[in-house]
XYZ file of N, CA and C in Angstrom:
381
model
N -15.784 88.604 315.594
C -17.406 88.758 315.188
C -17.319 88.995 313.918
N -18.255 87.686 313.014
C -18.426 87.803 311.704
C -19.655 88.971 311.086
N -19.378 89.662 310.402
C -20.363 90.458 309.726
C -20.515 90.658 308.526
N -21.472 90.614 307.502
C -21.549 91.010 306.046
C -22.420 91.920 305.899
N -22.088 93.247 305.250
C -22.952 94.037 305.571
C -23.260 94.571 303.956
N -24.395 94.138 303.447
C -25.200 94.581 301.965
C -25.263 95.801 301.692
N -25.024 96.433 300.706
C -25.670 97.840 300.399
C -26.078 98.029 298.782
N -26.608 98.996 298.159
C -26.619 99.245 297.170
C -28.040 99.105 296.489
N -29.348 98.195 297.190
C -30.255 98.306 296.728
C -30.922 99.559 296.626
N -32.301 99.283 295.828
C -33.230 100.303 295.969
C -34.338 100.076 294.752
N -34.983 101.201 294.104
C -35.899 101.375 293.419
C -35.706 101.400 292.061
N -35.891 100.478 290.919
C -35.513 100.643 289.632
C -36.633 100.793 288.380
N -36.495 101.026 287.361
C -37.441 101.035 286.381
C -36.951 99.667 285.868
N -37.787 98.451 284.906
C -37.204 97.857 284.093
C -36.181 98.353 282.958
N -35.132 97.547 283.057
C -34.302 98.083 281.869
C -33.011 98.351 282.887
N -33.347 98.942 283.965
C -32.114 99.545 284.795
C -31.393 99.073 285.166
N -30.067 99.161 285.615
C -28.688 98.568 286.209
C -28.916 98.999 287.756
N -28.373 98.100 288.693
C -27.931 98.605 290.101
C -26.696 97.498 290.228
N -25.799 97.990 291.394
C -24.727 97.142 291.691
C -24.893 97.157 293.368
N -24.884 95.821 293.692
C -24.888 95.556 295.146
C -23.665 95.440 295.433
N -23.430 95.742 297.124
C -21.930 95.109 297.245
C -22.030 94.570 298.626
N -21.520 93.752 298.948
C -21.242 93.512 300.306
C -19.979 93.145 300.739
N -19.638 93.799 301.999
C -18.643 94.138 302.709
C -18.269 93.103 304.141
N -17.030 91.985 304.156
C -17.094 91.429 305.179
C -16.040 91.771 306.177
N -16.225 91.387 307.440
C -15.405 91.667 308.769
C -15.728 90.456 309.397
N -14.330 90.524 310.191
C -14.331 88.908 310.627
C -13.900 87.725 310.302
N -13.799 87.732 308.897
C -13.734 86.689 308.077
C -13.063 87.531 306.511
N -12.094 86.584 305.893
C -11.434 86.576 304.646
C -12.489 85.860 303.751
N -12.900 86.905 302.937
C -13.697 86.375 301.790
C -13.093 85.552 301.251
N -11.710 85.206 300.435
C -10.799 84.312 299.586
C -10.932 83.269 300.512
N -10.992 82.735 301.450
C -11.315 81.834 302.303
C -12.158 80.818 302.306
N -13.603 81.298 301.518
C -14.932 80.883 301.560
C -15.452 80.429 300.220
N -16.194 79.735 299.991
C -17.199 80.266 298.894
C -17.691 81.332 299.061
N -18.390 82.312 298.462
C -19.516 83.271 298.672
C -20.465 83.332 297.763
N -21.747 83.720 297.699
C -22.886 83.886 296.945
C -23.709 84.983 297.004
N -24.736 85.117 295.968
C -25.424 85.946 296.182
C -26.776 85.211 296.304
N -28.011 85.381 297.374
C -29.288 84.468 297.029
C -30.301 85.900 297.227
N -31.236 85.742 296.660
C -32.730 86.319 296.417
C -33.861 85.739 297.198
N -34.432 86.492 297.558
C -35.940 85.844 298.007
C -37.143 87.059 297.842
N -37.973 86.572 296.844
C -39.054 87.436 296.608
C -39.979 86.843 297.430
N -41.131 88.029 297.786
C -42.288 88.030 298.558
C -42.761 86.657 298.193
N -43.094 85.614 299.574
C -44.087 84.579 299.273
C -43.037 83.242 298.789
N -42.090 83.395 298.723
C -41.137 82.694 297.618
C -39.860 82.631 298.613
N -39.330 81.236 298.493
C -38.238 80.626 299.013
C -36.984 81.651 298.941
N -35.718 81.063 299.594
C -34.691 82.284 298.960
C -33.732 80.937 297.821
N -33.324 81.357 296.897
C -32.966 80.821 295.787
C -31.597 81.512 295.421
N -30.780 80.833 295.043
C -29.428 80.794 294.643
C -29.291 81.980 293.251
N -28.292 82.822 293.588
C -28.133 83.840 292.198
C -27.110 83.328 291.194
N -25.723 83.161 292.027
C -24.226 83.606 291.733
C -23.730 83.095 293.104
N -22.319 82.061 293.012
C -21.406 81.925 293.933
C -19.882 81.616 292.918
N -18.862 82.118 293.927
C -17.577 81.891 293.552
C -16.790 80.977 294.607
N -16.262 80.159 294.169
C -15.653 79.177 295.058
C -14.362 80.022 295.460
N -13.877 79.231 296.646
C -12.694 79.944 297.493
C -11.341 80.151 296.396
N -10.891 80.935 296.436
C -9.371 81.279 295.305
C -9.776 80.995 294.242
N -10.823 81.167 293.425
C -11.393 81.468 292.367
C -12.199 82.796 292.073
N -12.020 83.232 290.784
C -12.392 84.510 290.348
C -13.789 84.411 289.648
N -14.254 83.282 289.001
C -15.048 82.990 288.064
C -16.351 82.335 288.817
N -17.437 83.099 288.290
C -18.669 83.015 289.278
C -19.588 81.670 288.384
N -20.199 80.946 289.201
C -21.330 80.027 288.456
C -22.748 80.563 288.875
N -23.594 80.996 288.116
C -24.861 81.651 288.119
C -26.117 80.771 287.597
N -27.269 80.820 288.283
C -28.384 80.345 287.716
C -28.714 80.998 286.410
N -29.522 80.004 285.640
C -29.708 80.376 284.498
C -30.469 81.654 284.107
N -31.541 82.114 284.787
C -32.661 83.304 285.176
C -31.720 84.207 284.914
N -30.390 84.407 285.426
C -29.739 85.664 285.113
C -28.394 85.862 284.448
N -28.473 84.922 283.886
C -27.347 84.633 283.216
C -27.274 85.868 282.081
N -25.864 86.262 281.565
C -25.914 87.178 281.051
C -26.421 89.000 281.324
N -26.996 88.382 282.495
C -27.760 90.224 282.961
C -26.817 90.282 283.929
N -26.586 89.415 285.114
C -25.851 89.812 286.630
C -24.456 89.184 286.262
N -23.409 89.803 287.203
C -21.904 89.670 286.918
C -21.764 89.536 288.561
N -21.191 88.707 289.305
C -20.610 88.512 290.427
C -19.280 88.789 290.467
N -18.527 89.444 291.401
C -17.249 89.870 291.240
C -16.771 90.130 292.860
N -15.618 89.756 292.839
C -15.195 90.334 294.368
C -13.810 91.049 294.365
N -13.507 91.762 295.358
C -12.302 92.998 295.671
C -11.437 91.815 296.757
N -10.523 91.692 296.727
C -9.706 90.824 297.398
C -9.484 92.093 298.512
N -8.514 93.146 298.060
C -7.903 93.903 298.729
C -9.093 94.986 299.772
N -10.348 95.073 299.297
C -11.046 95.404 300.445
C -12.209 94.477 300.604
N -11.900 93.318 300.450
C -12.682 92.291 301.431
C -14.310 92.341 300.950
N -14.701 92.480 299.739
C -16.027 92.965 299.523
C -16.502 92.335 298.017
N -17.580 91.644 298.329
C -18.033 91.049 296.816
C -19.221 91.400 296.649
N -19.415 91.925 294.746
C -20.250 92.578 294.086
C -21.396 91.876 293.319
N -22.540 92.497 293.053
C -23.142 91.838 291.895
C -24.073 93.101 291.474
N -23.204 93.135 289.843
C -23.507 93.941 289.159
C -24.732 93.424 288.176
N -26.117 94.228 288.518
C -27.244 93.814 287.735
C -27.677 94.560 286.578
N -28.031 94.311 285.259
C -28.407 94.930 284.297
C -29.425 94.533 283.712
N -30.020 95.536 283.038
C -31.581 94.959 282.356
C -32.565 94.390 283.351
N -32.654 94.771 284.497
C -33.117 94.233 285.740
C -34.874 94.115 284.846
N -35.464 92.976 285.563
C -36.947 93.008 285.358
C -37.788 92.908 286.794
N -39.138 92.749 286.211
C -40.186 92.714 287.600
C -39.676 91.574 288.291
N -39.717 90.590 287.394
C -39.345 89.305 288.367
C -38.275 89.032 289.090
N -37.226 90.476 289.280
C -36.066 90.225 289.796
C -36.047 91.065 290.898
N -37.466 91.619 291.302
C -37.486 92.165 292.695
C -37.385 91.282 293.857
N -36.624 91.733 294.913
C -36.461 90.528 295.703
C -35.507 91.444 297.081
N -35.346 90.480 297.888
C -34.531 91.024 298.992
C -33.104 89.948 298.665
N -32.055 90.616 298.642
C -30.896 90.001 298.252
C -30.144 89.895 299.306
N -29.054 88.831 299.329
C -28.324 88.418 300.118
C -27.291 87.858 299.936
N -26.116 88.334 300.538
C -25.015 87.934 300.583
C -24.366 86.662 301.740
N -23.953 86.011 301.190
C -23.579 84.743 302.227
C -21.815 84.300 302.083
N -21.183 83.485 302.872
C -20.113 82.865 302.568
C -20.305 81.616 303.788
N -19.160 80.510 302.784
C -19.772 79.457 303.684
C -18.272 78.602 303.110
N -18.617 77.252 303.914
C -17.133 76.268 303.019
C -16.343 76.653 301.675
N -15.215 76.599 301.684
C -14.476 77.079 300.542
C -14.942 76.243 299.211
N -15.349 74.970 299.381
C -15.351 74.206 298.197
C -16.867 74.373 298.020
N -18.000 75.073 298.519
C -19.220 74.823 298.677
C -20.233 75.278 297.184
N -19.278 76.000 296.512
C -20.117 76.695 295.428
C -19.759 75.762 294.338
N -18.793 74.669 294.496
C -18.485 73.826 293.321
C -19.428 72.541 293.664
N -19.741 72.407 294.704
C -20.806 71.129 295.237
C -22.152 71.404 295.002
N -22.621 72.344 296.120
C -24.125 72.740 296.156
C -24.030 73.943 296.323
N -23.792 74.934 295.254
C -23.507 76.520 295.608
C -24.441 77.386 295.710
N -25.853 76.694 295.083
C -27.151 77.755 294.855
C -28.251 77.267 296.070
N -27.355 76.408 296.981
C -28.344 75.879 298.219
C -28.226 77.079 299.595
N -29.113 77.308 300.323
C -28.951 77.892 301.291
C -28.280 77.441 302.580
N -28.221 75.846 302.522
C -28.071 75.404 303.405
C -26.487 75.122 303.332
N -25.757 75.759 302.384
C -24.423 75.223 302.029
C -23.478 76.361 302.913
N -24.259 77.642 303.318
C -23.902 78.654 303.773
C -23.832 78.819 305.173
N -23.043 79.423 306.028
C -22.879 79.492 307.391
C -23.019 81.081 307.815
N -22.960 82.303 306.936
C -22.759 83.264 307.170
C -23.537 84.330 306.331
N -24.343 85.351 306.683
C -24.921 86.020 305.907
C -25.418 87.172 306.188
N -25.672 88.337 305.190
C -25.856 89.645 305.443
C -27.144 89.674 305.821
N -27.706 91.081 306.140
C -29.128 91.368 306.335
C -29.940 91.488 305.387
N -29.401 91.259 304.240
C -30.473 91.661 302.985
C -30.600 93.192 302.570
N -31.012 93.419 301.220
C -30.933 94.662 300.933
C -32.236 94.403 299.634
N -32.663 95.508 299.821
C -34.063 95.548 298.968
C -34.164 96.004 297.739
N -34.326 95.106 296.349
C -34.411 95.487 295.074
C -35.758 95.514 294.414
N -36.455 96.604 294.190
C -37.542 96.599 293.790
C -37.519 97.282 292.440
N -37.820 96.174 291.082
C -38.070 96.981 289.746
C -39.800 97.150 289.587
N -40.049 98.412 289.421
C -41.287 98.743 289.073
C -41.383 100.113 288.022
N -42.702 100.294 287.159
C -42.446 101.125 286.250
C -42.704 102.488 286.886
């Protein structure tokens, strides 16, 4: 049984940092493209960052470039999203996902590219 379990969300102030984690069981993350998505209230799910199978460099969307860093720990079978200088517009439920090994290089920020999803973790940026 495949499970992706996120943790690390919370309530922070503008300018603060958070690190999200997503630990996988039932699959080996290195064999998949992996990604972070987010969904703000009343909006669709949008891609944030992804890493293709066998690689370590992330492809980011422009809105988070320079502020968010996606990484993975091979031994712990865990992916991370380090978020810095958080802004009000970053408020959302954040999801981790895994999909076909090449998807990050093809259509990596499309939710339809991913087969496995975590349950989501809430990030709220508020004064």
